[in-house]
Amino acid sequence: MATITASPPRVGLPALLKHRAVHKLLLLALAAAILVPLANARWASGTWPSALTVDFSEPLAKASDWIIDNRDSHPLFLYFFGHVSNVVVIAVRAVYLTLLAVGWAGVTALGALVAWRVAGVKLALGTAAAFLACGLLGMWVPTMQTLALMVVAVLASVAVGVLLGLAAGLSDRADRVLRPVLDTMQVLPAFAYLLPVVLVFGIGVPAAVLATVIYAAPPMARLTSLGLRGADTEVLEAVESLGSTARQRLLTARIPLARKELLLGLNQTIMMALSMAVIAAVIGAGGLGDRVYQALASVDVGAALAAGIPIVLLAVVLDRVTGAAGEKLGAEPEPHSGRGWLIALAGVVAVAVAGRLVGRLDWPDSWVVAIAEPVNRAVDWMTAHLYSGVPVIGGTADWAGHFTTWVLDPMRDSLQALPWWGVLLIVAALAWVIGTWRTALTAVLAMAAIGVLGVWKPSLDTLSQVLAAVAVTLVVGFAVGIAAARSDRLERALRPVLDVFQTMPQFVYLIPVVALFGVGRAPAVAAAIVYALPAVVRITTQGLRQVDPAALEASGSLGATSWQQLRQVQLPLARPALLLAVNQGLVLVLAVVVIGGLVGGGALGYDVVFGLAQGDLATGLVAGAAIVCLGLMLDRVTQPTERRAKKGA
Amino acid sequence: MRIRTTAAIAAVSSLALLTGCGAADMTKQASPFANAQGAKTVTLSVQSWVGAQSNVAVAQYILEHELGYRVDTVQVDEVPAWDALSQGRVDALLEDWGHPEQEQRYVKDKKTIAPGGDLGVTGHIGWYVPTYFAKKHPDVTNWKNLNKYADQFRTPESGSKGQLMDGSPSYVTNDKALVKNLKLDYKVVFAGSEAAQITQMRQFAKEKKPFLTYWYTPQWLFKKVPMTEVKLPPYKEGCDADPEKVACAYPHTPLQKYLNADFAKSGGKAAAFLKKFKWTTEDQNEVSLMIADQKMTPEDAAKKWVDSHKSTWKKWLS
């Protein structure tokens, strides 16, 4: 219950809890009174003292030189990385050639029939429509390249994730060791580890698959472990009493019982892998991502959108189909399901063979709808009319300017003007009041690590942007979420919009964002909001809807107005969900800091991009590490310790 | 522990079995999408600016339609592209703006990359102001007068100073040092990508606002947004040797092509063609403008240029 002290004291809170918060703060003040003068006397400086930094550029530059010089001769590369790389290339090639051989009609039929078997007729039609749309947009071959890459990357991620999850689910020690590792894998911006991966594997598909696995394996591992740990103890005892061995128990009871979590893990892994498709293009993975990236170079939003839509369609289809499969798991198995699969298989073979005989394996060029031009015209029109000179409310350029001068600048300047120990104190106080002394210690250490890495100033710059973006995201997200929770129609209408926002590659909307807000930190914040908003809206809506209807009815019968109900019943009861929304907002905003670097966000995001572009391991990795530390600190400062157990889900 | 070692041994040996025993040469791996239907493939690297796209588009068109190759293109930043070239992931890099460190390492020391000769285009980096502004204030084109105009170049992002806009992090730039060493009242703001920089410049131009930007020739945008170069202290050989102390303009660089060393030796007709590929700034701009401004696909733009410049490219094939 200590968690409730997080909020400003409210009437009705037990006095004891308030006391504990005050005690903590008093203790902290005492510690500060002793330590601050000491620190100030030794290292009197506003920003992080240079005496307390460690320069990593030398060893990192040496490491990268060593890799380049030994890549062609050292046994580690010849007998290990080389083979890993070969296997990846062979696997992707095999899938790709198969997809080409089956032809567009065959692939569409295969997708539709699999969807029909696991998820029903409606999704089967949707799947077929999605595949045909990819062809109509002129993106058939790139879509198949991305699909081949995804199949291999997802299989590898699932294999790695299940192995890690088994270890974490079966042994507490492994769980403790793995948890921070998984956290890091997810928070570390992909750009930061693209560079080391590229150094080892070279640009291209192997590096892209490896980078995707790093990013997409954690949810699989988390959910596997969660599923194993959550297995019903009674069932397990019953199985044990039958005299089965540990391995039998695992295979016959624990894993089958964890089916639902495993499937949810698969779903999450697929989504995360797809979101890497574009980032992987930066290191030459080809496919749809490469088309988006190349369109960006010639400032062609329409072409980028034409390549972005298939990514969205793939994501939505895969999400719905795996989701539906998960829901069906609990139900009774249908009779004759074997026969259904046989019919499906026969259908695919028939279509594929027919396609082959007709000689229509490649998507016909004449069946392409060019959307690039109208889209570009629409974007031009929009930016021309909104950028400036809109009567009364001003153009978007003015908003961006005011936002930069009135919000971002003061925040950055005041953060950077604080003495370094002051920042640490604030972090400690926030984290301790909301959690335990352990969380406070972690938060302070994470912040201190940023100083030690020597990127104190840019990190505070990034922090100010993140805080501003999260604040706007929460205000808008809560408002929309509340509205959606109260109207079914609005929620249904929002669903596809949120899907698109969540899965559309960020590169697609970079240009419109710059065209509207100019170059600088404001468009970076805008891009972050677009990316983080859907999750916040979803979690808020869901949280509010899950509030016990009995409580609502009770307050309604007491004559509360709908506004009173919202404020005094729904919001307080949905508190855990709202806190989760805050946390997810932070994580997602932080995840696009690097994208912000591409539109003038500067600070850490720019450094990460710079590191990749210049092959500068030191700049890129240090900035990436600082982003991880910021994430860790923000997580500890905003989340009461209690919620932690749910994180995997 | 024993289980883990066995598992590791099993994993490594199955890897080896799958890919054929013995050493795996990291320098001999093409893209899985290459040679998909039994055709010979050349892989070209494209950089993020449109000029580089134009070189590749034309080379690709001729390789495909005249020489019967299949061409794969990969978009990579400049420094990673050198690395990819040395490993054979890409066969050629058609437009390099000068990377002495990489040249020393890969061309001179390791000999994994071979020079491919001049592209025929000379590149130049500089500071530019829009011509509509330079006409009104002719003295802005000398760096000595820049401080006078600082407040006109101010944006929310540059605060109280003037804004000097820089582009992609992959570009060669000394601008931060220049601003400091020439004692200019400016702040370098990094747009972070060329796409963002171009978008911003076009927005400024639409409103006829003054701006100062890092930019380079040859570039198609000059046709859309005419710009005038600001004179910096003249370039002398070696004046940019110490990155901290630079106080001079950028050099004029004849752009270079580079090939993977093995490809240069045994790449047959494709390698011979790419070595001879050489055109002018005007040719490149013609194609670039079609791609970036008229939004033609690189393939259509290349076809249009190839159809109307037979005499130029016939020489590359002889």
Short mmCIF file of N, CA and C in Angstrom, two decimals, chain A residues 117 259 325 327-337:
data_model
loop_
_atom_site.label_atom_id
_atom_site.label_comp_id
_atom_site.label_asym_id
_atom_site.label_seq_id
_atom_site.Cartn_x
_atom_site.Cartn_y
_atom_site.Cartn_z
N ARG A 117 -8.37 -21.21 -41.20
CA ARG A 117 -8.31 -22.32 -40.26
C ARG A 117 -8.13 -21.83 -38.82
N ARG A 259 0.16 -22.32 -22.70
CA ARG A 259 -0.10 -22.08 -24.12
C ARG A 259 -0.51 -20.64 -24.42
N ALA A 325 -6.29 -16.70 -32.82
CA ALA A 325 -5.85 -18.05 -32.49
C ALA A 325 -5.75 -18.20 -30.97
N GLU A 327 -7.47 -16.59 -28.70
CA GLU A 327 -8.79 -16.65 -28.09
C GLU A 327 -9.43 -18.02 -28.29
N LYS A 328 -9.13 -18.64 -29.44
CA LYS A 328 -9.73 -19.94 -29.72
C LYS A 328 -9.14 -21.05 -28.87
N LEU A 329 -7.94 -20.79 -28.34
CA LEU A 329 -7.23 -21.84 -27.61
C LEU A 329 -8.04 -22.44 -26.48
N GLY A 330 -8.73 -21.56 -25.75
CA GLY A 330 -9.47 -22.04 -24.60
C GLY A 330 -10.67 -22.90 -24.99
N ALA A 331 -11.22 -22.62 -26.20
CA ALA A 331 -12.45 -23.29 -26.60
C ALA A 331 -12.22 -24.76 -26.95
N GLU A 332 -13.32 -25.48 -27.07
CA GLU A 332 -13.26 -26.89 -27.46
C GLU A 332 -12.70 -27.02 -28.86
N PRO A 333 -11.85 -27.98 -29.13
CA PRO A 333 -11.39 -28.16 -30.49
C PRO A 333 -12.55 -28.58 -31.39
N GLU A 334 -12.59 -27.99 -32.60
CA GLU A 334 -13.67 -28.33 -33.52
C GLU A 334 -13.53 -29.78 -33.98
N PRO A 335 -14.65 -30.43 -34.28
CA PRO A 335 -14.54 -31.74 -34.91
C PRO A 335 -14.03 -31.57 -36.34
N HIS A 336 -13.42 -32.59 -36.87
CA HIS A 336 -12.92 -32.59 -38.26
C HIS A 336 -11.90 -31.49 -38.54
N SER A 337 -11.15 -31.03 -37.53
CA SER A 337 -10.25 -29.94 -37.83
C SER A 337 -9.13 -30.42 -38.76
#
